[in-house]
CSV table of C-alpha atoms in Angstrom, one decimal:
chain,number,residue,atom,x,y,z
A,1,UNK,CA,-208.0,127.1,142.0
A,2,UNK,CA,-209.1,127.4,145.4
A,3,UNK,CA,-206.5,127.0,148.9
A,4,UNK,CA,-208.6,124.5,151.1
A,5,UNK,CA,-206.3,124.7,154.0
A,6,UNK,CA,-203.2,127.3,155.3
A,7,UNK,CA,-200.4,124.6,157.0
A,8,UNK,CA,-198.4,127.8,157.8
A,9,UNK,CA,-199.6,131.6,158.0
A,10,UNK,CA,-197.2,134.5,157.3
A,11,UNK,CA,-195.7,136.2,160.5
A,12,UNK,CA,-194.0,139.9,159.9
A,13,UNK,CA,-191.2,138.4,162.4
A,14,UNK,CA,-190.8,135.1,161.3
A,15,UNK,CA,-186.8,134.3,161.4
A,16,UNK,CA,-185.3,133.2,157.7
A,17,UNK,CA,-184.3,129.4,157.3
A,18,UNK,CA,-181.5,130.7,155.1
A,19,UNK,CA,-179.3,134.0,155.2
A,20,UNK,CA,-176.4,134.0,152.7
A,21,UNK,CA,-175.0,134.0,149.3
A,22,UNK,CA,-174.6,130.5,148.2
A,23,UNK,CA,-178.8,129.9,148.0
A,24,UNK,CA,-179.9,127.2,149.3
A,25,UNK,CA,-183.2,125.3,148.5
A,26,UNK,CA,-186.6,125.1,150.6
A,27,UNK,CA,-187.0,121.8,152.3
A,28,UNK,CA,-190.5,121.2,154.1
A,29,UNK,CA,-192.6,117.9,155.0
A,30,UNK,CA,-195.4,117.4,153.3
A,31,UNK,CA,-198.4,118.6,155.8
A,32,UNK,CA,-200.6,115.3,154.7
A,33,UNK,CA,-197.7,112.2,154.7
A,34,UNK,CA,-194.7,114.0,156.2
A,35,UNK,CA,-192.7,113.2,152.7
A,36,UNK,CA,-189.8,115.5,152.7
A,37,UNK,CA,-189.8,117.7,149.6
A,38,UNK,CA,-187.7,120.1,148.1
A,39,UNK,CA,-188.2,123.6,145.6
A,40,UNK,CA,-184.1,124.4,144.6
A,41,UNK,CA,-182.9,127.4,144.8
A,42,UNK,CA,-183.5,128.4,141.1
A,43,UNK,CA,-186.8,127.7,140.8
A,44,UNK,CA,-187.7,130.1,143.6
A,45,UNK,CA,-185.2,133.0,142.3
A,46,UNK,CA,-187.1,132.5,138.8
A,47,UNK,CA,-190.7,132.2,140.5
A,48,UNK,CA,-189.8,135.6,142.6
A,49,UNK,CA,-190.2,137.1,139.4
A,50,UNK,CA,-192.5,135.7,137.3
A,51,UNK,CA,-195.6,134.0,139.5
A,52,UNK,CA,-198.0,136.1,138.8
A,53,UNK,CA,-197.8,135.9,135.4
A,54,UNK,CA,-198.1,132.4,135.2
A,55,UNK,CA,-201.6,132.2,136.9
A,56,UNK,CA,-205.3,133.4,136.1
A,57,UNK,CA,-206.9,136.6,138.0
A,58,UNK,CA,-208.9,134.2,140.3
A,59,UNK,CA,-205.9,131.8,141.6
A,60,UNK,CA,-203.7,135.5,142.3
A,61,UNK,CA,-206.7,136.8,143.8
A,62,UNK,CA,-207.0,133.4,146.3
A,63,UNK,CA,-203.6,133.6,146.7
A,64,UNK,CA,-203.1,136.8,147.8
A,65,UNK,CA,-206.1,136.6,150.1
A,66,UNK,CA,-205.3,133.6,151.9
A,67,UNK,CA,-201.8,134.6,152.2
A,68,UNK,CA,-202.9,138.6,153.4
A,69,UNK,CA,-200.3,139.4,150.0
A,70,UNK,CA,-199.1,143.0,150.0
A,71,UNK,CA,-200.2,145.0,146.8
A,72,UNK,CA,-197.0,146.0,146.8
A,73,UNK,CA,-195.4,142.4,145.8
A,74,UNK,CA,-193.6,142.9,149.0
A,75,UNK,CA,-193.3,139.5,151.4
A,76,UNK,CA,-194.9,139.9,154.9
A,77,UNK,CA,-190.8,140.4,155.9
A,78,UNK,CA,-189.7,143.2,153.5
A,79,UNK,CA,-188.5,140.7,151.0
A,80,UNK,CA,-190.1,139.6,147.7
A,81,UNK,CA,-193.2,137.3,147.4
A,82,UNK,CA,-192.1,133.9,146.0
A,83,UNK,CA,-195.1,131.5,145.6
A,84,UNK,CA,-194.9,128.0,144.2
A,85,UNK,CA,-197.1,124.9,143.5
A,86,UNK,CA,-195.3,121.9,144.1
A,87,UNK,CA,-197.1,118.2,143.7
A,88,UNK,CA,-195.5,116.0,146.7
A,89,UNK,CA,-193.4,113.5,145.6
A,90,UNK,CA,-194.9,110.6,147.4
A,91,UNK,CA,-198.7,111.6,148.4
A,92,UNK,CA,-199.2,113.8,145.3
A,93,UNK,CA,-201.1,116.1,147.6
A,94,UNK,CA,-201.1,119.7,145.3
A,95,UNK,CA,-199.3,122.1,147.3
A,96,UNK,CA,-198.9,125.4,147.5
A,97,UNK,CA,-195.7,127.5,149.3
A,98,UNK,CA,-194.9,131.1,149.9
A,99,UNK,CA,-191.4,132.1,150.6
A,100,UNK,CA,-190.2,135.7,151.6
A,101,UNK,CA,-187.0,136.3,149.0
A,102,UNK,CA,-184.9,139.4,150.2
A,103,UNK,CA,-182.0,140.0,148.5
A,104,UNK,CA,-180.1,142.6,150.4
A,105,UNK,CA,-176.9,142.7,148.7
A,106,UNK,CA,-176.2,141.9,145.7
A,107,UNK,CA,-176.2,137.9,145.4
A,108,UNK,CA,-176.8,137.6,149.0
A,109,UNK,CA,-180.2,136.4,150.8
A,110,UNK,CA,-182.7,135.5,153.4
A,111,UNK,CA,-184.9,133.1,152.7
A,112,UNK,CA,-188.2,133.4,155.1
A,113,UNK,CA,-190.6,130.2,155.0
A,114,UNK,CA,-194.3,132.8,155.3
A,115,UNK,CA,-196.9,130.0,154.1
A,116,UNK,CA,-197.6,126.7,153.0
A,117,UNK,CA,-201.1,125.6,151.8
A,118,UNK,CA,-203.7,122.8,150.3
A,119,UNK,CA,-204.9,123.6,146.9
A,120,UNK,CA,-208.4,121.9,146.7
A,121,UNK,CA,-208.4,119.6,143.7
């Protein structure tokens, strides 16, 4: 796996596009068509947890390099590092986003948008 282009770069101070307790899911346009697309809430609770796990040594390795990861699993904001690979729905362009997951109360969150990305096919 190889990220051939970052659409957005992490920023420490980058305000969240969702603070509160309901979740809400991440909706972006696809960088390539402008499609919107969507990841629900679920699939980045469970991918907070597990996304490392379900890649190879190289792709975590590109992935925290392009992204400047923390060793720490730590997003660029203090929250969790969430990183998904979505196909878009309507250009099929292989995608790849990172999402800062803080949950600072119990059941409650900020969501923080820290990078999106082209995986080269």
């Amino acid at each position: 796996m190889e990220i051939s282009e970052l659409f957005i770069t992490p920023q420490v101070n980058r305000k969240p596009f969702y603070d509160g307790d309901k979740g809400a899911p991440y909706k972006f346009k696809c960088p390539i068509c402008r499609t919107k697309n969507v990841i629900p809430f679920e699939v980045m609770l469970h991918a907070t947890w597990d996304w490392k796990e379900n890649l190879d040594s190289d792709a975590r390795k590109e992935i925290d390099l392009k992204f400047s990861l923390s060793p720490t699993g730590k997003s660029h904001e203090g929250g969790w590092t969430c990183i998904n690979f979505i196909d878009c729905k309507s250009c099929a362009s292989k995608l790849v986003s990172y999402i800062g997951f803080n949950e600072y109360y119990n059941s409650v969150y900020k969501l923080t948008e820290q990078g999106l990305a082209q995986v080269k096919t």
